Coordinates of C-alpha atoms and ligand atoms in Angstrom, one line a residue:
M70 CA 0.0 0.0 0.0
K71 CA 1.4 3.4 -1.0
T72 CA 1.2 6.5 1.2
E73 CA -0.7 9.6 0.0
D74 CA 2.6 11.3 -0.5
E75 CA 3.8 8.5 -2.7
H76 CA 0.6 8.7 -4.8
R77 CA 1.1 12.5 -5.1
R78 CA 4.7 12.0 -6.4
D79 CA 3.5 9.3 -8.8
I80 CA 0.9 11.6 -10.4
C81 CA 3.5 14.3 -10.8
A82 CA 5.9 11.7 -12.4
V83 CA 3.2 10.6 -14.9
G84 CA 2.4 14.2 -15.6
R85 CA 6.1 14.8 -16.6
W86 CA 6.1 11.6 -18.7
I87 CA 2.9 12.6 -20.7
H88 CA 4.3 16.1 -21.2
Q89 CA 7.8 14.9 -22.2
R90 CA 6.4 12.5 -24.7
G91 CA 4.3 15.2 -26.3
Y92 CA 1.0 13.6 -25.3
V93 CA -0.2 17.0 -24.0
A94 CA 0.4 20.7 -24.9
S95 CA 0.1 23.7 -22.6
T96 CA -2.2 22.8 -19.6
D97 CA -4.0 20.0 -21.4
G98 CA -4.7 16.6 -19.9
N99 CA -5.6 15.3 -16.4
I100 CA -4.6 12.4 -14.2
S101 CA -6.3 10.9 -11.2
L102 CA -6.2 7.9 -8.8
R103 CA -8.5 6.4 -6.2
L104 CA -6.9 7.0 -2.7
D105 CA -9.6 5.0 -1.0
P106 CA -13.2 4.0 -1.6
H107 CA -14.4 7.6 -1.0
R108 CA -11.5 9.9 -2.1
I109 CA -9.9 10.7 -5.5
L110 CA -6.5 12.4 -5.8
T111 CA -6.4 14.4 -9.1
S112 CA -4.3 16.9 -11.1
P113 CA -5.5 20.5 -10.8
T114 CA -6.9 22.7 -13.7
G115 CA -4.7 25.4 -15.3
I116 CA -1.2 24.0 -14.9
S117 CA 1.1 22.1 -17.2
K118 CA 1.1 18.4 -16.3
G119 CA 4.9 18.5 -16.7
M120 CA 5.3 21.1 -14.0
M121 CA 3.1 19.9 -11.1
A122 CA 4.4 19.7 -7.5
P123 CA 2.8 17.2 -5.1
D124 CA 1.0 19.9 -3.1
D125 CA -0.7 21.2 -6.4
L126 CA -2.9 18.2 -6.4
V127 CA -6.5 18.2 -5.2
I128 CA -8.6 15.6 -3.3
T129 CA -12.3 15.3 -4.1
D130 CA -15.1 12.9 -3.2
L131 CA -16.7 10.6 -5.8
E132 CA -19.2 13.4 -6.6
G133 CA -16.4 15.8 -7.4
N134 CA -16.7 18.0 -4.3
K135 CA -13.3 19.3 -3.3
L136 CA -12.1 18.0 0.1
S137 CA -8.7 19.5 0.1
G138 CA -6.1 21.4 -2.0
R139 CA -5.4 25.1 -2.8
R140 CA -6.1 24.6 -6.5
N141 CA -9.3 23.4 -8.3
P142 CA -9.8 20.1 -10.0
S143 CA -9.9 19.8 -13.7
S144 CA -13.2 20.4 -15.6
E145 CA -12.8 16.9 -17.0
L146 CA -13.0 15.4 -13.5
A147 CA -16.6 14.2 -14.2
M148 CA -15.2 11.8 -16.9
H149 CA -12.8 10.3 -14.3
L150 CA -15.5 10.0 -11.7
L151 CA -17.8 8.2 -14.2
I152 CA -15.1 5.6 -14.9
Y153 CA -14.5 5.1 -11.1
R154 CA -18.2 4.6 -10.5
R155 CA -18.7 2.2 -13.4
R156 CA -15.4 0.3 -12.9
P157 CA -14.7 -1.0 -9.4
D158 CA -11.5 -2.6 -10.8
V159 CA -10.1 0.8 -11.9
N160 CA -8.0 2.8 -9.5
A161 CA -6.4 5.3 -11.9
V162 CA -7.4 7.3 -15.0
C163 CA -5.2 9.2 -17.6
H164 CA -6.5 11.7 -20.1
A165 CA -4.3 13.3 -22.8
H166 CA -4.2 14.4 -26.4
P167 CA -1.4 12.3 -27.9
P168 CA -1.2 13.6 -31.5
V169 CA -1.4 10.4 -33.6
A170 CA -4.2 8.7 -31.6
T171 CA -6.0 12.0 -31.4
G172 CA -5.6 12.3 -35.2
Y173 CA -7.5 9.0 -35.5
A174 CA -10.1 10.2 -33.0
S175 CA -10.5 13.4 -35.1
A176 CA -10.9 11.3 -38.2
G177 CA -13.6 9.3 -36.5
L178 CA -11.5 6.2 -36.9
A179 CA -11.3 3.5 -34.2
L180 CA -8.0 1.7 -33.7
N181 CA -9.7 -1.7 -34.1
R182 CA -7.8 -3.7 -36.7
A183 CA -5.8 -6.8 -35.8
I184 CA -2.4 -5.6 -37.1
L185 CA -0.3 -6.0 -33.9
A186 CA -0.2 -9.1 -31.8
E187 CA 0.7 -7.1 -28.6
L188 CA -2.3 -4.9 -28.9
V189 CA -4.7 -7.7 -29.5
L190 CA -3.3 -9.2 -26.3
S191 CA -3.4 -6.1 -24.2
L192 CA -6.3 -3.9 -25.3
G193 CA -8.1 -5.9 -28.0
C194 CA -9.1 -2.8 -29.8
I195 CA -9.6 0.9 -29.1
P196 CA -13.0 2.3 -30.0
V197 CA -13.9 5.9 -30.7
A198 CA -16.6 7.6 -28.7
R199 CA -18.8 10.2 -30.4
Y200 CA -18.0 13.9 -29.8
G201 CA -19.1 15.6 -26.7
T202 CA -18.3 19.2 -25.6
P203 CA -15.4 19.0 -23.1
G204 CA -16.3 19.7 -19.4
T205 CA -20.0 19.0 -20.0
P206 CA -22.3 16.0 -19.5
E207 CA -22.2 15.5 -23.3
L208 CA -18.7 14.2 -22.9
T209 CA -19.5 11.7 -20.1
D210 CA -22.6 10.6 -22.0
A211 CA -20.5 9.9 -25.1
I212 CA -18.0 7.7 -23.4
E213 CA -20.4 6.0 -20.9
P214 CA -21.5 3.1 -23.3
L215 CA -17.8 2.2 -23.8
V216 CA -16.4 2.6 -20.3
R217 CA -17.4 -0.9 -19.0
N218 CA -15.8 -2.8 -21.8
Y219 CA -12.6 -0.8 -22.8
D220 CA -9.5 0.3 -21.0
A221 CA -8.6 2.8 -23.7
I222 CA -11.1 5.0 -25.6
L223 CA -10.6 7.6 -28.3
M224 CA -12.7 10.6 -27.8
A225 CA -13.8 12.1 -31.2
N226 CA -12.3 15.5 -32.0
H227 CA -10.6 15.6 -28.6
G228 CA -8.2 12.9 -27.3
V229 CA -7.8 9.7 -25.4
V230 CA -8.7 8.4 -22.0
T231 CA -7.2 5.3 -20.4
C232 CA -7.7 3.6 -17.1
G233 CA -6.1 0.8 -15.1
A234 CA -5.8 -1.1 -11.8
D235 CA -3.0 1.4 -10.8
L236 CA -1.5 4.6 -12.2
L237 CA 1.3 2.9 -14.1
A238 CA -1.2 0.6 -15.9
A239 CA -3.3 3.6 -16.9
F240 CA -0.2 5.4 -18.1
F241 CA 1.1 2.4 -20.0
R242 CA -2.2 2.1 -21.8
M243 CA -1.9 5.7 -22.9
E244 CA 1.6 5.0 -24.2
T245 CA 0.4 1.7 -25.9
T246 CA -2.5 3.6 -27.6
E247 CA -0.2 6.3 -29.1
H248 CA 2.4 3.7 -30.1
F249 CA -0.3 1.6 -31.8
A250 CA -1.8 4.6 -33.6
L251 CA 1.7 5.4 -34.9
V252 CA 2.1 1.8 -36.2
A253 CA -1.3 1.9 -37.8
L254 CA -0.5 5.2 -39.4
V255 CA 2.7 3.8 -40.9
T256 CA 0.7 0.9 -42.5
E257 CA -1.7 3.4 -43.9
L258 CA 1.3 5.4 -45.4
L259 CA 2.7 2.2 -46.8
G260 CA -0.7 1.5 -48.4
K261 CA -0.9 -2.0 -47.0
Q262 CA -2.2 -3.7 -43.8
V263 CA -1.9 -7.4 -43.3
L264 CA -4.5 -8.4 -40.7
L265 CA -4.2 -11.3 -38.3
S266 CA -6.7 -14.1 -39.0
G267 CA -9.5 -15.0 -36.6
G268 CA -7.5 -18.1 -35.6
D269 CA -4.4 -16.0 -34.8
V270 CA -6.6 -13.6 -32.7
E271 CA -8.2 -16.5 -30.8
K272 CA -4.8 -17.9 -29.8
L273 CA -3.8 -14.4 -28.5
L274 CA -7.0 -14.0 -26.5
A275 CA -6.5 -17.5 -25.0
A276 CA -2.9 -16.5 -24.1
R277 CA -4.2 -13.5 -22.0
A278 CA -4.6 -15.7 -18.9
R279 CA -1.1 -17.1 -19.4
Y280 CA 0.5 -13.7 -19.6
G281 CA -1.6 -12.4 -16.7
V282 CA -3.3 -9.7 -18.8
Q283 CA -6.1 -8.0 -16.9
T284 CA -8.4 -6.2 -19.3
A285 CA -12.1 -5.4 -19.7
A286 CA -11.8 -5.8 -23.4
P287 CA -14.6 -7.8 -24.9
T288 CA -13.9 -10.5 -27.6
T289 CA -16.4 -9.9 -30.3
A290 CA -16.4 -10.4 -34.1
E291 CA -15.8 -6.6 -34.5
C292 CA -13.1 -6.2 -31.9
P293 CA -10.6 -6.5 -33.3
V294 CA -11.3 -6.7 -37.0
T295 CA -9.5 -9.7 -38.4
A296 CA -8.5 -10.9 -41.9
D297 CA -11.5 -13.3 -41.8
A298 CA -13.9 -10.3 -41.5
T299 CA -12.3 -8.5 -44.4
D300 CA -12.0 -11.7 -46.5
A301 CA -15.7 -12.2 -46.2
E302 CA -16.2 -8.9 -48.0
R303 CA -13.7 -9.6 -50.7
I304 CA -14.7 -11.2 -54.0
T305 CA -12.3 -12.5 -56.7
L306 CA -12.9 -12.5 -60.4
T307 CA -11.0 -13.8 -63.4
R308 CA -9.8 -11.2 -65.9
R309 CA -12.5 -12.6 -68.4
E310 CA -15.3 -12.2 -65.8
L311 CA -14.2 -8.7 -65.0
E312 CA -14.1 -7.8 -68.8
T313 CA -17.6 -9.2 -69.2
L314 CA -18.9 -7.1 -66.3
I315 CA -17.3 -4.0 -67.7
D316 CA -18.7 -4.7 -71.2
E317 CA -22.2 -5.2 -69.7
A318 CA -22.0 -2.0 -67.9
I319 CA -20.9 -0.1 -71.0
Q320 CA -23.7 -1.7 -73.1
K321 CA -26.3 -0.7 -70.4
E322 CA -25.0 2.9 -70.3
R323 CA -24.9 3.1 -74.1
S324 CA -28.6 2.0 -74.5
R325 CA -29.6 4.3 -71.7
L326 CA -28.0 7.2 -73.6
Q327 CA -29.5 6.2 -76.9
R328 CA -33.0 6.1 -75.3
F329 CA -32.3 9.5 -73.7
C330 CA -31.0 11.2 -76.8
N331 CA -33.2 9.2 -79.2
I332 CA -30.2 8.5 -81.4
D333 CA -28.4 5.4 -82.7
Ligands
ZN534 ZN1 -8.9 16.9 -23.1

């Protein structure tokens, strides 16, 4: 069991890491942890997460009422509190705007394709929650349907929120999310993604217990998307079949034009 002072120093250390890695700019982002069943220790509003001192942090109850601290909690505290209420297994939450993952969030794209074994093992996939105005109930409403089943969530046109059994787990999930987004982006730039098969994914999910992976991630046909799912959508044609289809389409268009113009 860590002391409150140790937890304060841990939040400041994670604040420096997310700032040094460029996951936040200016005073963006917020970090919190559950001190005990009734108290949350959180980063304050209006300060760079890379420059926090242990006594800058704020303690609130689970309704967000300030219990101690000379600063005020972040306007995004409601999002953290929602996660603590819905997930008794979660003791820490990280919110940041890492640029590549936030790029995917801003494109409305989930990070849900089975292109990396490690990610299938750890997070399964990372969904994108619909947009909600920051600091309002719109934002908590948008992430609520996903909170129970995912440890990392992209927030449309905003950023990323991750959670874990302890602060290091929540931070690592932020780091994993940004790293995976970068790998996914590289495959997009290369113009090619080779997805793992459903069988490969099943083996990885079965290995979670062996590796001691604790995650809320569901295992559904859509999470993550495998080669089997994309193969089901793919059709193959011979050159001759393709030429016949094109000829038929041209013939159809030609007769439509002839009827329209009344010419031959
Ligand atoms: Zn934010």
